[in-house]
Coordinates of C-alpha atoms in Angstrom, one line a residue:
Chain A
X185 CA -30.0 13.5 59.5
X186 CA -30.2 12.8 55.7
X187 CA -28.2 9.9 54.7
X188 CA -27.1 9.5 51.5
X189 CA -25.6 6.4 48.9
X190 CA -24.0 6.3 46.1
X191 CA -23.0 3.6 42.7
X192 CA -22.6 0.3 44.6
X193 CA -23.0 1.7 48.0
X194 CA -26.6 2.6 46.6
X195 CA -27.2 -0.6 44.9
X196 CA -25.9 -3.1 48.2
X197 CA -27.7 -0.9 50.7
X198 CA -31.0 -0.8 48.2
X199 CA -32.1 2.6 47.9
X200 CA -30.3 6.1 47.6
X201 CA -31.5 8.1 50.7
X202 CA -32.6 7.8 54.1
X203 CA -33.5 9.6 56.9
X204 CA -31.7 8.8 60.3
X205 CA -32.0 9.5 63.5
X206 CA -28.7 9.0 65.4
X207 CA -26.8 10.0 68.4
X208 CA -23.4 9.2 66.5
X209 CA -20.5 11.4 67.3
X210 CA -18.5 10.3 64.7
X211 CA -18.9 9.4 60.8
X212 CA -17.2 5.9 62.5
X213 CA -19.8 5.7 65.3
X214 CA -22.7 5.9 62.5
X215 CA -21.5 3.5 60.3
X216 CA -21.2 0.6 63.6
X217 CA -25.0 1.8 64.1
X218 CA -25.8 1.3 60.6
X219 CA -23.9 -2.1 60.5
X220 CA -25.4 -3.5 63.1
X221 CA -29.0 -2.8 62.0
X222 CA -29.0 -5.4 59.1
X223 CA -27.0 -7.6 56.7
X224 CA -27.0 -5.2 54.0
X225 CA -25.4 -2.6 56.0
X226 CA -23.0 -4.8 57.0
X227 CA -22.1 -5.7 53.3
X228 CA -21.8 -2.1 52.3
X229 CA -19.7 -0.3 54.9
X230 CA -17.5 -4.1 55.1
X231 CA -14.5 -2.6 54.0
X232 CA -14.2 1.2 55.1
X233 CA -11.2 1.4 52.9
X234 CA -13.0 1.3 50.0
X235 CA -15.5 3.9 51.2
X236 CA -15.6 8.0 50.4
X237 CA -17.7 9.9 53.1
X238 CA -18.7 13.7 52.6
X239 CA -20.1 15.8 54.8
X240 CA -22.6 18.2 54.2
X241 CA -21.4 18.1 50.7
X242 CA -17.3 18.1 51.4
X243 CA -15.2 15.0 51.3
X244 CA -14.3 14.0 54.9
X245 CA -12.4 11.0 57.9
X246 CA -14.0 8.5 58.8
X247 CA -13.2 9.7 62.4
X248 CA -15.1 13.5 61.8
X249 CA -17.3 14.8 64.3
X250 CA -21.4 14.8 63.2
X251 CA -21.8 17.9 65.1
X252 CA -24.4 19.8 63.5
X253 CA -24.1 17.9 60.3
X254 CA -27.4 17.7 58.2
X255 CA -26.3 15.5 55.3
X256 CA -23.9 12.1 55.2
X257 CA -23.0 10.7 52.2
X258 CA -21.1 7.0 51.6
X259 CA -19.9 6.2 48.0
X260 CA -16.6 4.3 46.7
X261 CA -14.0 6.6 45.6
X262 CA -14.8 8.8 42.1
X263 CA -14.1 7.7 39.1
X264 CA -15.3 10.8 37.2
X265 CA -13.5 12.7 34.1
Chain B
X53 CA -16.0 30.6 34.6
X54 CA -18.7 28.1 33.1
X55 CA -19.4 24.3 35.3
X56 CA -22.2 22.8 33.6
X57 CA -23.1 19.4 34.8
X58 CA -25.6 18.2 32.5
X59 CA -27.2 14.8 31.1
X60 CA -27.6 16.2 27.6
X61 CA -24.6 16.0 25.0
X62 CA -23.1 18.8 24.0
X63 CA -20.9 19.8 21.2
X64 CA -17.2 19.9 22.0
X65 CA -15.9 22.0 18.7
X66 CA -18.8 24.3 19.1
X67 CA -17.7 24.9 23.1
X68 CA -14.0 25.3 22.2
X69 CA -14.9 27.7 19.9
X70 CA -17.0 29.8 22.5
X71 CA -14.6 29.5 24.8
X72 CA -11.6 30.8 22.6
X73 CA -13.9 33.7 20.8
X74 CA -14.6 34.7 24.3
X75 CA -10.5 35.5 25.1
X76 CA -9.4 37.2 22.4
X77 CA -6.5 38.3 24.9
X78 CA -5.2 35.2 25.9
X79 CA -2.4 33.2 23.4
X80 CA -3.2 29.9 24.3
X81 CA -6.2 27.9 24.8
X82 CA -5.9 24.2 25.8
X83 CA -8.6 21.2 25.7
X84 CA -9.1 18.3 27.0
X85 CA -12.5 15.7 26.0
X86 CA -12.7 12.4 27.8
X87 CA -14.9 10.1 25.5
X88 CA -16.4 6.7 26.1
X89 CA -14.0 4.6 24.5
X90 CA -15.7 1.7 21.5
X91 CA -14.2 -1.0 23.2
X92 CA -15.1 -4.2 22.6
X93 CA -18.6 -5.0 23.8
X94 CA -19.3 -2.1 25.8
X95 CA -22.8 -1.0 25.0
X96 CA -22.9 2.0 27.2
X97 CA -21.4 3.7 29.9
X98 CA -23.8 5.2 33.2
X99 CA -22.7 8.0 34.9
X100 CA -24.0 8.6 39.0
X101 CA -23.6 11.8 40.3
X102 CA -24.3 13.6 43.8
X103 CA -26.4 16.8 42.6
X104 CA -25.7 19.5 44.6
X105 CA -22.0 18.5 45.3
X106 CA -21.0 17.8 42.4
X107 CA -20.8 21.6 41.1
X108 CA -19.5 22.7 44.3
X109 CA -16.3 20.2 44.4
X110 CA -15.9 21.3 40.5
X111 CA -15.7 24.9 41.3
X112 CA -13.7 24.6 44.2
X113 CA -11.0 22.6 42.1
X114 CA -11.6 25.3 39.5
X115 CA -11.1 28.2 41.8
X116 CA -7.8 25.9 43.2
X117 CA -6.6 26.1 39.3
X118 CA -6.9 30.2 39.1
X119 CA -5.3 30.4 41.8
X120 CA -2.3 28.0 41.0
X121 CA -2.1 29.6 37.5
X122 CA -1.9 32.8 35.5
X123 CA -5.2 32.2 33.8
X124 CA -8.1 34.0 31.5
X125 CA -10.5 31.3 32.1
X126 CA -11.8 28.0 32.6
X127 CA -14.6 25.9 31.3
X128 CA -15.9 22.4 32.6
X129 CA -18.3 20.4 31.4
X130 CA -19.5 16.5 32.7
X131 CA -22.3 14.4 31.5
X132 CA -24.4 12.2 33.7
X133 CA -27.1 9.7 32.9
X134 CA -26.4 6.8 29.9
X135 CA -23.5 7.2 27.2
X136 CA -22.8 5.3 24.2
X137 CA -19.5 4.8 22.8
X138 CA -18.0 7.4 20.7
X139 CA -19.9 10.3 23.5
X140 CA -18.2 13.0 24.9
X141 CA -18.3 12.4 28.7
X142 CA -16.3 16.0 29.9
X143 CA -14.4 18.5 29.1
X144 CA -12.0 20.8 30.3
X145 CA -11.0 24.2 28.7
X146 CA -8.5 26.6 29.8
X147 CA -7.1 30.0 28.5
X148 CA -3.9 31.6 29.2
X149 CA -1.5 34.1 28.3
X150 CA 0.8 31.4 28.0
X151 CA 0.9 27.6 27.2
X152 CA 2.7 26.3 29.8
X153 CA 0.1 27.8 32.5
X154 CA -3.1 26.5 30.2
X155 CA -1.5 22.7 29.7
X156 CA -1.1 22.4 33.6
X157 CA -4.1 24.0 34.9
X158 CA -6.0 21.5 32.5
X159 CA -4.0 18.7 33.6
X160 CA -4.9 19.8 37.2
X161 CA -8.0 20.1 36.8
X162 CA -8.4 16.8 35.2
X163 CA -6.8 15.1 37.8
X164 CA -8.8 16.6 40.5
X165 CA -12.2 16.0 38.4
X166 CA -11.4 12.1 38.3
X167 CA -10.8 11.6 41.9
X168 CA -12.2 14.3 43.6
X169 CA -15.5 15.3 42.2
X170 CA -18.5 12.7 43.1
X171 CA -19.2 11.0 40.0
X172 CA -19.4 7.3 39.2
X173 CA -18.8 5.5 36.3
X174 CA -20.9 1.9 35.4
X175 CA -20.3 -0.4 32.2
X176 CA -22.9 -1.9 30.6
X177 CA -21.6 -4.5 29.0
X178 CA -23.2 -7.5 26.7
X179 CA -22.4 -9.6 29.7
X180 CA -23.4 -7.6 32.3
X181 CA -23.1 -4.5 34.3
X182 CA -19.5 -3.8 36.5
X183 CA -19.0 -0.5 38.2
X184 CA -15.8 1.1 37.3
X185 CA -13.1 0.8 39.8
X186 CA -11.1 3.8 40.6
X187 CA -7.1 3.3 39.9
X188 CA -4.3 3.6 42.5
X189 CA -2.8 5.9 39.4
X190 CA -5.5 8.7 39.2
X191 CA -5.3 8.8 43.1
X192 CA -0.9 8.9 42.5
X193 CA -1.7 11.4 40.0
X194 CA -2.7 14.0 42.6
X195 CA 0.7 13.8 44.5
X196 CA 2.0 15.8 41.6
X197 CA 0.3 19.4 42.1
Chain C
X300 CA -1.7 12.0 10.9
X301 CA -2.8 14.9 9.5
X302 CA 0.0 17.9 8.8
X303 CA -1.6 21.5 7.4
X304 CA 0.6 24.3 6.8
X305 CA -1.6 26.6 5.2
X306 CA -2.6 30.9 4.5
X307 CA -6.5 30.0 5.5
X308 CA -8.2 30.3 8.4
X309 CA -9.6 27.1 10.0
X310 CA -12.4 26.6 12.3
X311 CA -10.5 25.2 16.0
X312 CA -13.7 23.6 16.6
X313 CA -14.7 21.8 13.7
X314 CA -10.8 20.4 13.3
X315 CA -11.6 18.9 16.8
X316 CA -14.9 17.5 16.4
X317 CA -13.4 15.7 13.3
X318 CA -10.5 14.3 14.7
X319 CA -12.4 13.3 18.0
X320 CA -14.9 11.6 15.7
X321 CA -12.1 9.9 13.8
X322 CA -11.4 8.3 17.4
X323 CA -13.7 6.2 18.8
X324 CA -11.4 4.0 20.4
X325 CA -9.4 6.5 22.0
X326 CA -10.7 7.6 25.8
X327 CA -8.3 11.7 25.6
X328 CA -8.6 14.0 23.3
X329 CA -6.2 17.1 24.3
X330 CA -6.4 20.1 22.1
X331 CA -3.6 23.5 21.7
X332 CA -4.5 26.4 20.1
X333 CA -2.5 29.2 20.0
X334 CA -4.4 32.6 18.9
X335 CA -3.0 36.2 17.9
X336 CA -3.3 38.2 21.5
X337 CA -5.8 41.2 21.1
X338 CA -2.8 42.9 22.6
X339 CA -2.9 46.9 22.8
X340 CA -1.6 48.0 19.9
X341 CA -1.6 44.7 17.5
X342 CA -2.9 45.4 14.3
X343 CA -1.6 42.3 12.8
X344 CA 0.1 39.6 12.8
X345 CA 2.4 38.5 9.8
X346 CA 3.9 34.8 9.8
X347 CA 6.7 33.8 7.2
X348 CA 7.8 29.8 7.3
X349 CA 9.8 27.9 5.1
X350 CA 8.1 26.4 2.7
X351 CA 9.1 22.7 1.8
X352 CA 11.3 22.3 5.3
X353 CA 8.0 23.2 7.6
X354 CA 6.1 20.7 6.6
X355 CA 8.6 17.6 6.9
X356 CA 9.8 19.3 10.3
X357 CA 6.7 18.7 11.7
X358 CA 6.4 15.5 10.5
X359 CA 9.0 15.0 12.0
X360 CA 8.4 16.2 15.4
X361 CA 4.7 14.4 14.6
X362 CA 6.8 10.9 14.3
X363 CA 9.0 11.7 17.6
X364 CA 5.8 12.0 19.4
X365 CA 4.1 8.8 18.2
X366 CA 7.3 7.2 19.3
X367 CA 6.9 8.2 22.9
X368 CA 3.8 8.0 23.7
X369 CA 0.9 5.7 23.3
X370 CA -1.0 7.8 20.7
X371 CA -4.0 7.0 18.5
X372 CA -3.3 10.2 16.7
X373 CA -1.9 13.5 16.0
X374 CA -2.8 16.5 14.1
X375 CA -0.8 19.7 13.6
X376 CA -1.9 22.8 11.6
X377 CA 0.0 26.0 11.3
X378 CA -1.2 29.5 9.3
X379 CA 1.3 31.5 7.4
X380 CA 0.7 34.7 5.9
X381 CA -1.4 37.7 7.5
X382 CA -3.5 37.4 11.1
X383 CA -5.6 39.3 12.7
X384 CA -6.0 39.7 16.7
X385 CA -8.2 36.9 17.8
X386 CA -7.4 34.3 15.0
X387 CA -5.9 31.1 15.1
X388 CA -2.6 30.4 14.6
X389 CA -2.0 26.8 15.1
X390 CA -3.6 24.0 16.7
X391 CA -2.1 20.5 17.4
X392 CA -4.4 17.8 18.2
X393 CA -3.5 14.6 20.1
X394 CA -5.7 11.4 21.1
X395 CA -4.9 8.9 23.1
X396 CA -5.8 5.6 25.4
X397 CA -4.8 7.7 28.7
X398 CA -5.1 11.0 29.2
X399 CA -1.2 11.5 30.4
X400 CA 0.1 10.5 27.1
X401 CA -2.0 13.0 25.6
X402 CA -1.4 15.9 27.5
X403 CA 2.3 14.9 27.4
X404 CA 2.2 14.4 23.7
X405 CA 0.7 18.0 23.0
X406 CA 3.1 19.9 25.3
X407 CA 6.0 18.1 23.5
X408 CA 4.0 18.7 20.0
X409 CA 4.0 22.6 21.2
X410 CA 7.4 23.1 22.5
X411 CA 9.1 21.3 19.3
X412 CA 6.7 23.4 16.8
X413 CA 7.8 26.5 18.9
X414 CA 11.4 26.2 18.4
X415 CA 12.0 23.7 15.8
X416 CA 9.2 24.6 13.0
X417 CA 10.5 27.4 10.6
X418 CA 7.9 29.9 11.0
X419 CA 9.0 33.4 12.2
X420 CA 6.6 36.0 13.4
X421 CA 6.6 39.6 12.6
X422 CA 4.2 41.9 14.7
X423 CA 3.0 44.5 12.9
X424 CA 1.6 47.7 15.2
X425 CA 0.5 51.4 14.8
X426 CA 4.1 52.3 15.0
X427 CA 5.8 50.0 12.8
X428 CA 6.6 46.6 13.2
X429 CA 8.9 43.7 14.7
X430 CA 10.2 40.7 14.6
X431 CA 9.1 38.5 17.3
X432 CA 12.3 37.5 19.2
X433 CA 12.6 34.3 20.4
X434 CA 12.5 33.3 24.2
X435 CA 15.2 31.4 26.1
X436 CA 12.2 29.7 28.1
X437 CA 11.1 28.6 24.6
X438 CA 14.8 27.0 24.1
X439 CA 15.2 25.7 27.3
X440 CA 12.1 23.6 27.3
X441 CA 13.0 21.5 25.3
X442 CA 15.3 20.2 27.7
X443 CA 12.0 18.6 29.8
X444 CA 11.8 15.9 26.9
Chain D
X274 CA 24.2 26.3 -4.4
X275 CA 20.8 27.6 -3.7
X276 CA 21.0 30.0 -0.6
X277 CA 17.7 31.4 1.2
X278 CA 17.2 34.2 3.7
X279 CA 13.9 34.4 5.7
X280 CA 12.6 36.9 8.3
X281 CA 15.2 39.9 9.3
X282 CA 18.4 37.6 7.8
X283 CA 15.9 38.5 4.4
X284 CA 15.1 41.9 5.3
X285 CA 18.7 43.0 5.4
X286 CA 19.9 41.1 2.6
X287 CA 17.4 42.3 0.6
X288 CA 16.8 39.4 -1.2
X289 CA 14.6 36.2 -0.4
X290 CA 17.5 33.5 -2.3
X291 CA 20.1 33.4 -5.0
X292 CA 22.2 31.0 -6.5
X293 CA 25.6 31.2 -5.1
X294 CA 28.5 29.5 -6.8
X295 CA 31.3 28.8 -3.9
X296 CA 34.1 26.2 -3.0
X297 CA 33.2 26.9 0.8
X298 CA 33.6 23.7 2.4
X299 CA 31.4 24.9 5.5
X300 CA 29.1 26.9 6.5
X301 CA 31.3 29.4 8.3
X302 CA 33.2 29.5 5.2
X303 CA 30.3 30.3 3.1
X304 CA 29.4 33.0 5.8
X305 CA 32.9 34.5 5.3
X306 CA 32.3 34.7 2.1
X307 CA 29.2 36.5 2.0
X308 CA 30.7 38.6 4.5
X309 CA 33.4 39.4 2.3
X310 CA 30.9 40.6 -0.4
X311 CA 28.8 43.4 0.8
X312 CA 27.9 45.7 3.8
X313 CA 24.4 44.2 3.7
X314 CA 25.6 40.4 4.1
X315 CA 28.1 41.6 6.6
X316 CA 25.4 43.0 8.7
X317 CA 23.3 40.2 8.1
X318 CA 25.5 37.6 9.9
X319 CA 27.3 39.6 12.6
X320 CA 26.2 37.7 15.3
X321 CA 25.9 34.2 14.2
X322 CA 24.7 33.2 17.3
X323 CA 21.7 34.9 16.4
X324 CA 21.2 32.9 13.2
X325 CA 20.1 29.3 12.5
X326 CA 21.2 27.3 9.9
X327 CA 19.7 24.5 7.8
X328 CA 21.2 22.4 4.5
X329 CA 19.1 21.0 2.4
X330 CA 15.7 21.9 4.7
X331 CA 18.0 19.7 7.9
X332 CA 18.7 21.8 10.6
X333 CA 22.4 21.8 10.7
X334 CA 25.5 23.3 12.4
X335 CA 27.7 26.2 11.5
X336 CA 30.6 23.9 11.2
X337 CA 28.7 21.2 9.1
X338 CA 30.6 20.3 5.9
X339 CA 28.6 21.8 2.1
X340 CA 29.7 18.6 0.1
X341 CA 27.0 17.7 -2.0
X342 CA 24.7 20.6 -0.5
X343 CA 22.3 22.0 -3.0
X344 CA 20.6 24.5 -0.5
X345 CA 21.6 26.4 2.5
X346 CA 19.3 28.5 4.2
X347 CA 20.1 30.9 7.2
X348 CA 17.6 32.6 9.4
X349 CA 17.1 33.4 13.2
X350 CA 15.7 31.4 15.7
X351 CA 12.5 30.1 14.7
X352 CA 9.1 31.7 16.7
X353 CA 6.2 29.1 15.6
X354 CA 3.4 28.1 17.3

């Protein structure tokens, strides 16, 4: 799947899209896969509460199912308008 | 309905008066532009969006307002890219028979944009760059509708 | 603070692009404008006020605004004489730090004006005309402030 | 004292102001004096509760006193904005 980050998400991580392949079930399953890999990882998904996840281009829980979900996106919560 | 998310600047009297030429049967017409404020040493602001999601959340809170509100129309327009001071970020636009339905459906709709539409807002600063941190407030702020 | 009660027509959009402009400092601009409906059956639209009491009642109202709410600024301007369908009646203008305070600051601009500013509408139709009646709703919201 | 009509108050007056010399002491009084005059005043003000008055371009209440008044105006509720 196409994963995606955003504003400091983007910037910790170090670049805005990736492609992964994954047998998560759950947004929380991919991000303790992602964690794991490496430090920055680590750093960016370190405090879920200050994390936003969409789905396939909808907001979403941390605990949703990836079921047939082509695109993840992590960002900090919008501070448009 | 018009969503345009655009880097360019546009001209806020010049919409407004689109928009209100364009409902010659609705009373009331209400506005609303967020600007980048001339603080004190803010150079500029960047905006982050999520293309392709942005204009979907921002016509499904649109589509939430018509159907909240007795309404003739609604415009929204948000910038992306760098600002300077002074710049238009967004606006909202709404036209209704009456005021009371145009006020809240562009309060509404502001609300919504802030925290629920994926945009991100950075300072660039003379000291630096610091990403704007959303405020317990905007998220309280949806409670309301 | 600028107050206009005036027989000309003014341009909605330019009035906000010059008092956004004026405002660099300020993050909300909210804008009301009220228009003549293109109702069936409107020809016109004839507004008597009071001249000498309108202007310091809206001062007035102006001044009760700034002392609520955190506002950078506030302009109000009303047309007397003849309108036709589609034209502007009245705008009121607001900026402000926060976008609450300016939405708030409008609405309470509006419903003052409505009740409180001696203008009085006459319709004038195909079959004769009338004097626009006023609405309770109109009296009783006041009672939000 | 100057007095001034506006909207229907005017209409069925007939008459957009006129100087009125009167030892009314309130408004009421004034109205009952008008009243008093002519058909066209009495059907001007036969439901005060329609009307609205102001002295001296205040707002003001039927009962409000006219000392040192110089101008009274009645007319009905106000339809602005």
């Amino acid at each position: 799947m196409e994963v995606l980050y955003f504003a400091w998400v983007r910037e910790r991580i170090g670049l805005p899209r990736e492609r992964v392949e994954t047998r998560a079930a759950t947004v929380s399953d991919l991000v303790a896969e992602l964690t794991a890999r490496e430090e920055r990882y680590a750093a960016a998904f370190a405090d879920l509460s200050a994390l936003r996840v969409a789905l396939d281009q909808e907001l979403a829980e941390f605990d949703a199912p990836l079921d047939g979900v082509r695109e993840v996106a992590f960002f900090p919560p919008m501070t448009g308008g | 309905m018009k969503v345009a998310v655009q880097e360019a600047a546009f001209d806020l009297g010049a919409e407004a008066n689109a928009f209100a030429a364009g409902h010659r049967e609705m009373g009331a017409v209400v506005t609303f532009s967020g600007l980048v404020r001339a603080d004190g040493g803010l150079a500029a602001l960047e905006i982050e969006h999520y293309p392709g999601m942005t204009e979907k959340a921002i016509r499904t809170i649109a589509e939430e307002a018509r159907d909240r509100w007795s309404l003739g129309d609604v415009l929204v327009i948000h910038r992306h890219g760098r600002l300077e001071p002074g710049e238009a970020i967004m606006m909202v636009a709404t036209a209704a028979p009456h005021r009371r339905d145009a006020f809240e459906a562009a309060e509404f709709l502001m609300d919504y944009l802030k925290s629920r539409a994926p945009f991100w807002k950075k300072e660039i600063g003379a000291e630096g760059t610091a990403w704007v941190a959303a405020k317990d407030e905007d998220e309280a702020a949806l409670g309301r509708w």
